[in-house]
mmCIF file of C-alpha atoms in Angstrom:
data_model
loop_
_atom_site.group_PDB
_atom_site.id
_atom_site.type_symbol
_atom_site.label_atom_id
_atom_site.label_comp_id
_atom_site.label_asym_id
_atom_site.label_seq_id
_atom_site.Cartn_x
_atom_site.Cartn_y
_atom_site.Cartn_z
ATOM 1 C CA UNK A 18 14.170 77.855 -68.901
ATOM 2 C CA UNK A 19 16.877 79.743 -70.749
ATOM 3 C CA UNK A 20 19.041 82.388 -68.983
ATOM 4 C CA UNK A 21 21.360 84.965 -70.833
ATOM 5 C CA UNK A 22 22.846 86.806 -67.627
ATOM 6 C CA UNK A 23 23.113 84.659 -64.593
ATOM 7 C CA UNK A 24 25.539 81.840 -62.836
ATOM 8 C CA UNK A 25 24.517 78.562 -61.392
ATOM 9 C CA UNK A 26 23.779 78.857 -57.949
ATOM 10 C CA UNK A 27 25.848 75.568 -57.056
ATOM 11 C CA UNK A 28 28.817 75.619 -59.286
ATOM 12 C CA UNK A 29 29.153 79.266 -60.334
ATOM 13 C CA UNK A 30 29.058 78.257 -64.465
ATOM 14 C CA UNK A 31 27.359 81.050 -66.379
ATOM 15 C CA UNK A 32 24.147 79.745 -67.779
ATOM 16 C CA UNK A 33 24.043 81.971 -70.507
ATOM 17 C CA UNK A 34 22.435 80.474 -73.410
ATOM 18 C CA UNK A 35 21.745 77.434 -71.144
ATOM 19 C CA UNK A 36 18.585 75.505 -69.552
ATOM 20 C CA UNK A 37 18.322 76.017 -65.992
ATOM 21 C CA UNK A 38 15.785 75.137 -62.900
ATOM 22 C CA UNK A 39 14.703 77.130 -60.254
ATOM 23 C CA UNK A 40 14.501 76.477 -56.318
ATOM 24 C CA UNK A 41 13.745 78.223 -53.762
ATOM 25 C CA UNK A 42 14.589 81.669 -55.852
ATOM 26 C CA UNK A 43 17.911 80.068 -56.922
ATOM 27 C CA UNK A 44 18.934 79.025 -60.158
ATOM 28 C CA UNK A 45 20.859 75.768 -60.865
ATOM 29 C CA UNK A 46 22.375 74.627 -64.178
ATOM 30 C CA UNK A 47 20.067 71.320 -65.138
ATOM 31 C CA UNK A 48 23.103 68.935 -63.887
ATOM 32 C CA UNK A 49 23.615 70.170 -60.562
ATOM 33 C CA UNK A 50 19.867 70.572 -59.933
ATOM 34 C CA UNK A 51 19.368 66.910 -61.012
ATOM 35 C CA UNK A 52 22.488 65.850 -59.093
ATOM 36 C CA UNK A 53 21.084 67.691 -56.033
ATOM 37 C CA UNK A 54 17.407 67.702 -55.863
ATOM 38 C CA UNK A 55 16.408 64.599 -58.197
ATOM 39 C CA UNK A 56 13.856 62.162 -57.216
ATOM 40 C CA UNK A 57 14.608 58.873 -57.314
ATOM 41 C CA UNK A 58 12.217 56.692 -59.586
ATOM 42 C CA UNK A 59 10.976 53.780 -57.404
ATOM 43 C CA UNK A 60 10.973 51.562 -60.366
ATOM 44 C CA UNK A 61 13.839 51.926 -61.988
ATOM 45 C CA UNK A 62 15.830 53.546 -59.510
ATOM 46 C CA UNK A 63 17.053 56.437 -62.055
ATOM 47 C CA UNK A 64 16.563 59.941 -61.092
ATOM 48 C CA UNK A 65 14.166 61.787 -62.288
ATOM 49 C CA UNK A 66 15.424 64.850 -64.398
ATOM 50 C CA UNK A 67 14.301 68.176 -64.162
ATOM 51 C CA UNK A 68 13.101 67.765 -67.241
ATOM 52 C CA UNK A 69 11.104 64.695 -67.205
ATOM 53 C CA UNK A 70 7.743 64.426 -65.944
ATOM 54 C CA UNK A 71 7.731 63.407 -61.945
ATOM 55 C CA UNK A 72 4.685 60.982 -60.716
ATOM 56 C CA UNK A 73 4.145 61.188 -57.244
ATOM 57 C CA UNK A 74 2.199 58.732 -54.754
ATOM 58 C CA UNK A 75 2.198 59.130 -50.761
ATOM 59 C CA UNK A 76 6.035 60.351 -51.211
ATOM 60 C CA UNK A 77 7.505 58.100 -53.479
ATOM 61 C CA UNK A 78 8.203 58.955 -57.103
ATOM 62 C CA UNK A 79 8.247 57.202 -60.634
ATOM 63 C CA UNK A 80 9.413 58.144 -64.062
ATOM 64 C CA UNK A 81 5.987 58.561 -65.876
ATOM 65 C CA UNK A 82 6.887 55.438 -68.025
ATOM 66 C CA UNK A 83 8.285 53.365 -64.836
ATOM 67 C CA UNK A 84 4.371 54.300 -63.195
ATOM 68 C CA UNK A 85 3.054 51.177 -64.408
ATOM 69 C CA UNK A 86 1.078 47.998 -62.629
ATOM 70 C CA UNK A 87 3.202 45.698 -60.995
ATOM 71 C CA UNK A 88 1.353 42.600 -62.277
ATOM 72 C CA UNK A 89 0.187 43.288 -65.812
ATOM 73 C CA UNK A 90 2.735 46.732 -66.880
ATOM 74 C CA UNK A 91 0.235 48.849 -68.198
ATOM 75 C CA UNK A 92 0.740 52.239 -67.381
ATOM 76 C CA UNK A 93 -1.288 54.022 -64.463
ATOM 77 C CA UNK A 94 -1.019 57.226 -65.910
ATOM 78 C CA UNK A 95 -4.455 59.119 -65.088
ATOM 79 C CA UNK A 96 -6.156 55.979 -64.737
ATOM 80 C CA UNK A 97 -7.420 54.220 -61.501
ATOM 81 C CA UNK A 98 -5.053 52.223 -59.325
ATOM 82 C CA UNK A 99 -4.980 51.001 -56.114
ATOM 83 C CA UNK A 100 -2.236 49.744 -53.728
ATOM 84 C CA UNK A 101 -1.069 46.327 -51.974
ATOM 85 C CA UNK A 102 1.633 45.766 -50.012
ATOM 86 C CA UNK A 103 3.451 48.950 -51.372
ATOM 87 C CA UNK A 104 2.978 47.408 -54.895
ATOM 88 C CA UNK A 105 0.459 49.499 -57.266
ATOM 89 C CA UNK A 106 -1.739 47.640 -59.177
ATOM 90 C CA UNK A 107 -4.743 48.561 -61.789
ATOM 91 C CA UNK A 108 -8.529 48.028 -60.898
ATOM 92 C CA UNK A 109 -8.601 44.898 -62.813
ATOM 93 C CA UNK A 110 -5.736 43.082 -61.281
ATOM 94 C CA UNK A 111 -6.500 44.320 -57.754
ATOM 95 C CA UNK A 112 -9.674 42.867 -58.221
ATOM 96 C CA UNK A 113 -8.517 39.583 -59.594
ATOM 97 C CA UNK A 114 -6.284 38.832 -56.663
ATOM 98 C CA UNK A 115 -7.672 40.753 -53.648
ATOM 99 C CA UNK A 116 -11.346 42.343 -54.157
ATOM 100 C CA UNK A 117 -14.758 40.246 -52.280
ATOM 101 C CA UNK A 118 -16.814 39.197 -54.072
ATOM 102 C CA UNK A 119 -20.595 39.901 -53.539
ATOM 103 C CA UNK A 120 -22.638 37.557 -51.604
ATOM 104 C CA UNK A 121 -25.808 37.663 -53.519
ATOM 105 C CA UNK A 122 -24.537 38.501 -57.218
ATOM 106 C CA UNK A 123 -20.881 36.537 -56.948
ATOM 107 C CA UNK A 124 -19.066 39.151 -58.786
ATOM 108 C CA UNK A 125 -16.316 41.433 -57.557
ATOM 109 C CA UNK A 126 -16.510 44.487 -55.769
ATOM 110 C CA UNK A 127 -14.611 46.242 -57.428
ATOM 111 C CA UNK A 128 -12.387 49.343 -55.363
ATOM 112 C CA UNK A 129 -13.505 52.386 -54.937
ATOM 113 C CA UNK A 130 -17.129 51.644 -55.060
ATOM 114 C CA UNK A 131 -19.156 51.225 -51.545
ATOM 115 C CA UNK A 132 -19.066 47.469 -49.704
ATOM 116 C CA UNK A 133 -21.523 46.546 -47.437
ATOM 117 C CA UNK A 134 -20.319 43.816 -44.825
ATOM 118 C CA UNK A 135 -22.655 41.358 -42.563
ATOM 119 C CA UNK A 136 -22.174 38.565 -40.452
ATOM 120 C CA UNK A 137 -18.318 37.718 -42.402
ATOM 121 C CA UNK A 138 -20.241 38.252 -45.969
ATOM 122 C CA UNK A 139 -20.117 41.460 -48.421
ATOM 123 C CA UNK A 140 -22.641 42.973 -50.930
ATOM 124 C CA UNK A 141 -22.495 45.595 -53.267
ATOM 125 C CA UNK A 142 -24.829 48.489 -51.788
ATOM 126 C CA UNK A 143 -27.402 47.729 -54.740
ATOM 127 C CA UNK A 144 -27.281 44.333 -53.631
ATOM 128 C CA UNK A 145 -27.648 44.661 -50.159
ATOM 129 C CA UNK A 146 -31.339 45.105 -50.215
ATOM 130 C CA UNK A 147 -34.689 43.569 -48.640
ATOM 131 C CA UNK A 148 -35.284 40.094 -50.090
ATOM 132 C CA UNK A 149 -39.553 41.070 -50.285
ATOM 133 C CA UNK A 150 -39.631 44.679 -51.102
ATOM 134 C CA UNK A 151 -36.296 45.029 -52.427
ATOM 135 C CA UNK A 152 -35.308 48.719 -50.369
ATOM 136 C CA UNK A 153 -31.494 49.060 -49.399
ATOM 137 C CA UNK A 154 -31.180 47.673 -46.049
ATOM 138 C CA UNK A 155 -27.963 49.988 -45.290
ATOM 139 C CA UNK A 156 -27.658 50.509 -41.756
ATOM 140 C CA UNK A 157 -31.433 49.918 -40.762
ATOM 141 C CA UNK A 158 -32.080 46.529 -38.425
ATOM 142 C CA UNK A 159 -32.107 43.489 -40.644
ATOM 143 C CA UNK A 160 -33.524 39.774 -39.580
ATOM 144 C CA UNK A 161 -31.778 37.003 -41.466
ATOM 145 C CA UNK A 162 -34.123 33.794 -42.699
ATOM 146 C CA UNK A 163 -32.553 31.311 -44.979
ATOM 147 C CA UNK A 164 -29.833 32.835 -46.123
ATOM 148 C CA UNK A 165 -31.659 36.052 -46.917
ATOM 149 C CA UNK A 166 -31.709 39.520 -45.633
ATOM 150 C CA UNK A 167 -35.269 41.563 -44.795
ATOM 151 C CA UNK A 168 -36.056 44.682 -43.535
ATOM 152 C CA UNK A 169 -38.207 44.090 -39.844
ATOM 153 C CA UNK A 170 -41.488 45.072 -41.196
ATOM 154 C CA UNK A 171 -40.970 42.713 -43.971
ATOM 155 C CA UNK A 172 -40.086 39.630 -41.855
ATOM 156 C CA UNK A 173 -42.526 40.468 -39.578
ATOM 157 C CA UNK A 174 -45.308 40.258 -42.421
ATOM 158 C CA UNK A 175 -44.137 37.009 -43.920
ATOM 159 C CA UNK A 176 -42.721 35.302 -40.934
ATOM 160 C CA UNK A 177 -43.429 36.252 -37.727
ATOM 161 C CA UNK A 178 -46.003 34.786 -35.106
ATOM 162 C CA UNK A 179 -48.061 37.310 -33.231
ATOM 163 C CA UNK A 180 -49.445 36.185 -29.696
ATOM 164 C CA UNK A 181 -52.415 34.708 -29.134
ATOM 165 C CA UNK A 182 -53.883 37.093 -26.261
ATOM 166 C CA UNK A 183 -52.419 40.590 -27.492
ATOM 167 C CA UNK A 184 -52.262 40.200 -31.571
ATOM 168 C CA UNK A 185 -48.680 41.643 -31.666
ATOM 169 C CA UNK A 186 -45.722 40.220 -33.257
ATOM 170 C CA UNK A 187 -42.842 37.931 -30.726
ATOM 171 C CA UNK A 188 -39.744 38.892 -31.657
ATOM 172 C CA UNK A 189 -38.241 36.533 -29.463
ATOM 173 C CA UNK A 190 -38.684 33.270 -27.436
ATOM 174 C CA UNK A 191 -42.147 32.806 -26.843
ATOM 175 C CA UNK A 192 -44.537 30.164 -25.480
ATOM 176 C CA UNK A 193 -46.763 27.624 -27.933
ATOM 177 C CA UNK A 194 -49.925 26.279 -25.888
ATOM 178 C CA UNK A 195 -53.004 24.751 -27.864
ATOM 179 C CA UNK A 196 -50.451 25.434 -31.026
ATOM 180 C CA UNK A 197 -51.098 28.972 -30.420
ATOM 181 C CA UNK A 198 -47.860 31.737 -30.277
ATOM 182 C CA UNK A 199 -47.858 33.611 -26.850
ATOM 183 C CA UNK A 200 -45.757 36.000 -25.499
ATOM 184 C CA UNK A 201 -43.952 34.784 -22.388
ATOM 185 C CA UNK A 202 -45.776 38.245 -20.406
ATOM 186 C CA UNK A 203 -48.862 37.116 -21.930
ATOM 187 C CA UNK A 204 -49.230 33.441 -21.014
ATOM 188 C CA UNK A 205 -51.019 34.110 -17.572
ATOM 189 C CA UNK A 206 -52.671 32.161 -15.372
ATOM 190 C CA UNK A 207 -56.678 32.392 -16.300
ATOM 191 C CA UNK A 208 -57.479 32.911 -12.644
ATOM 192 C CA UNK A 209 -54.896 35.209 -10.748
ATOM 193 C CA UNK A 210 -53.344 36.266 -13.857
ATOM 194 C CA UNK A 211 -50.093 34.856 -13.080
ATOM 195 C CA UNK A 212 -47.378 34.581 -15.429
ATOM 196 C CA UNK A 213 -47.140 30.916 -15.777
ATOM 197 C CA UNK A 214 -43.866 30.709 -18.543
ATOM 198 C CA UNK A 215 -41.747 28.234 -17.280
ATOM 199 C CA UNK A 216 -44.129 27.216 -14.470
ATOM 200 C CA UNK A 217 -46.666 24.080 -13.907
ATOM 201 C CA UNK A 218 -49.701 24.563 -14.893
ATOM 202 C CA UNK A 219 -53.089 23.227 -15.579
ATOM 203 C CA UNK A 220 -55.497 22.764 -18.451
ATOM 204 C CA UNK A 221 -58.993 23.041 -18.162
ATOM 205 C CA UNK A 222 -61.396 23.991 -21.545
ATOM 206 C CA UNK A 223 -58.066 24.793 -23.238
ATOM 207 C CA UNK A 224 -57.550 27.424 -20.670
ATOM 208 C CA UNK A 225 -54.398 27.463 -18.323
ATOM 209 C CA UNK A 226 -54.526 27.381 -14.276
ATOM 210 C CA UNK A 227 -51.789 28.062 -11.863
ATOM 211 C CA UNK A 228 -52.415 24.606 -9.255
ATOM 212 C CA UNK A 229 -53.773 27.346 -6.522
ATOM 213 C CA UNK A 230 -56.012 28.543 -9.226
ATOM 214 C CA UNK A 231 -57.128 24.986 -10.578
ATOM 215 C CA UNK A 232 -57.721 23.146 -7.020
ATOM 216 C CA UNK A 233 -59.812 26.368 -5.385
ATOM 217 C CA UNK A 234 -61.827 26.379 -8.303
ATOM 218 C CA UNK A 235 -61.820 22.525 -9.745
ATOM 219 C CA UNK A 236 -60.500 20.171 -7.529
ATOM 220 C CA UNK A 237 -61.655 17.633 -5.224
ATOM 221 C CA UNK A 238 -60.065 17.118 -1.662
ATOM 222 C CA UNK A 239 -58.616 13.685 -0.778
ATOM 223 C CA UNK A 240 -60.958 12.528 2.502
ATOM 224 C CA UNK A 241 -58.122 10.956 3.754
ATOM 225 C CA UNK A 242 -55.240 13.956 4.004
ATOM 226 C CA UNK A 243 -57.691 16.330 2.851
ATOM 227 C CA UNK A 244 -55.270 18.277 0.569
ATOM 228 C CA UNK A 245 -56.267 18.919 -3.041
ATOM 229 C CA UNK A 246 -55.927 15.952 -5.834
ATOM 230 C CA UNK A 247 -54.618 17.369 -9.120
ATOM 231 C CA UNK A 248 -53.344 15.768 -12.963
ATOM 232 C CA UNK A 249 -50.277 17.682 -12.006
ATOM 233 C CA UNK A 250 -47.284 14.860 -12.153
ATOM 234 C CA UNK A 251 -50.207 12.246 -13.702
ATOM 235 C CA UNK A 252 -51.162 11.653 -9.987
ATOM 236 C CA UNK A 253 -53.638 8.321 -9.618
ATOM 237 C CA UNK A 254 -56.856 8.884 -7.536
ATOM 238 C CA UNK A 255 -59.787 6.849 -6.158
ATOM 239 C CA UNK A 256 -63.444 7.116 -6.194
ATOM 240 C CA UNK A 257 -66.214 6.106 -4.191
ATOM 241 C CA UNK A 258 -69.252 7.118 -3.306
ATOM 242 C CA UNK A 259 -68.893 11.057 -4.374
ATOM 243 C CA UNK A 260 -65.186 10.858 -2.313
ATOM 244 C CA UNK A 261 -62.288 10.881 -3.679
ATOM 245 C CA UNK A 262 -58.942 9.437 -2.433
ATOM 246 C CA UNK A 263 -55.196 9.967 -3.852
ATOM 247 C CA UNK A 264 -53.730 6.519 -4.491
ATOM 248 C CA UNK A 265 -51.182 6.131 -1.632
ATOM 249 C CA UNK A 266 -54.160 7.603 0.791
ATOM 250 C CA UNK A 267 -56.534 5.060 0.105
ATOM 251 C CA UNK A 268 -55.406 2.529 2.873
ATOM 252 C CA UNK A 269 -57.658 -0.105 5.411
ATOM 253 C CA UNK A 270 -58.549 2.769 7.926
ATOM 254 C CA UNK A 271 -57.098 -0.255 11.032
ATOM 255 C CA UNK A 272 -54.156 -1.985 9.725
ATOM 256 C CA UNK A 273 -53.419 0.898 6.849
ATOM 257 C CA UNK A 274 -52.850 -1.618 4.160
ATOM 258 C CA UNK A 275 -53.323 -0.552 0.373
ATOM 259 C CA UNK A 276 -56.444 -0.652 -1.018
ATOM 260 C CA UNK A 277 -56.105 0.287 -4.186
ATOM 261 C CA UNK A 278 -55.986 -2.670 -6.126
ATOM 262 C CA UNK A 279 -57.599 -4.975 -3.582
ATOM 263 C CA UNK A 280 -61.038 -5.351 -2.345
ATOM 264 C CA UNK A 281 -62.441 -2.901 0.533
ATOM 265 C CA UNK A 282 -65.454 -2.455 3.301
ATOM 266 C CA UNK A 283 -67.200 0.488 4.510
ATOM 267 C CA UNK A 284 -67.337 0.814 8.546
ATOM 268 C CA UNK A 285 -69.376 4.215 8.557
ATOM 269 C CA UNK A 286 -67.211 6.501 7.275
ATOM 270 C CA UNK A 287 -64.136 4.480 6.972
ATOM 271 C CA UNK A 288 -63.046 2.236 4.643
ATOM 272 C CA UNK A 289 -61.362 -1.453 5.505
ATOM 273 C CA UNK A 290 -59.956 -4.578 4.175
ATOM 274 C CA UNK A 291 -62.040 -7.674 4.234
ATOM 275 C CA UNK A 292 -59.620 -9.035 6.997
ATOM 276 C CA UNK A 293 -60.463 -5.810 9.734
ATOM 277 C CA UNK A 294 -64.056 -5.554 8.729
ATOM 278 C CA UNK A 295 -64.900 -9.573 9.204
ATOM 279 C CA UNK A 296 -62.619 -9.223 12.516
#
């Protein structure tokens, strides 16, 4: 601006005829206002006259030819730039030395535009999608297979089991029996309808028994200690004459010798070795 009747506010000079700046509704010759209120360029360290263009960024200040990228110079005048370590840079070298790269297409994400992050990976958001039906995942639950990201309804059409007994999909753990998929809370005993996950059980016509269950409905009593014989453990048993015997119970009713793998007598209802029944 030009002035034909006033002084400089700073050191009195008339600025008739001469350029001047304005602050705060004082006027300053252009040499004291550049000696007093002058940015300092942060490239070149030069301040930045009142009558030269002033580029600022999160209070620092740069000649407009000094605002340039630190790695390649091109100016960063109205184009995108982004900063590192107090060092401005354009898109293109940002990307080339910090940017992720996107998991599923390998190029750069480049700054600015949306990331999606997952388990220490990143996508682009129109990568980050359903493997099957190809919908944005976003935020929604995601089950991982492979290497590859689906949507729950997805996964649980191509890949989940669904129990045996109810017909719904197992999320989680699980029991096989028969080479069927149960749910833990499904897998029940066929008599009492106890839960039998992670307890012994028997099989009878490919249906499972608690032992309670099996020997009140199946099993035979030993005549000896008269307590149920079960498969449970692969337990031996003997039989004779419609009784049965658990292996360490069928002993010489006298001397209580073995009989299992030796020859035996009948005495009425006992049974003997050939050295107490010829006796």
């Amino acid at each position: 601006m030009t002035s034909n009747h006033t002084d400089c506010h700073y050191c009195l000079q008339s600025l008739r005829g001469r350029k001047y700046a304005i602050r705060e509704e004082n006027v300053y010759c252009v040499r004291c206002y550049d000696s007093l209120f002058a940015n300092s360029c942060e490239e070149c360290k030069q301040p930045i006259e009142c009558d030269s263009k002033d580029l600022a960024y999160k209070g620092r200040h740069w000649h407009e030819a000094c605002f340039k990228c630190a790695k390649c110079s091109r100016s960063l005048v109205e184009k995108p730039f982004a900063a590192k370590d107090e060092l401005l840079l354009c898109t293109g070298c940002y990307s080339d030395e910090y940017s992720s790269k996107c998991f599923h297409c390998q190029r750069t994400i480049m700054p600015g535009s949306r990331k999606m992050e997952f388990k220490g990976s990143c996508w682009h958001e129109s990568c980050f999608v359903c493997q099957h039906c190809r919908q944005p995942l976003g935020t929604k639950p995601l089950i991982t297979k492979d290497n590859e990201n689906y949507c729950v309804p997805c996964y649980e059409k191509q890949f989940a089991h669904h129990c045996y007994s109810c017909k719904k999909v197992i999320t989680s753990g699980g029991v096989t029996y028969h080479d069927q998929p149960w749910h833990k809370e499904c897998f029940l005993c066929v008599g009492c309808k106890t839960q039998l996950s992670g307890q012994r059980f028997i099989s009878k016509d490919e249906h499972p028994y608690c032992e309670d269950c099996f020997g009140k409905l199946y099993a035979k009593k030993c005549a000896a200690c008269k307590k149920l014989i079960t498969a449970l453990g692969g337990a031996k048993f003997v039989s004779f004459e419609e009784r049965q015997w658990h292996e360490e119970c069928f002993n010489c009713a006298k001397c209580s010798v073995p009989l299992a793998d030796l020859g035996f007598l009948t005495q009425g209802n006992d049974v003997v070795c050939h050295r107490c029944g010829s006796a």
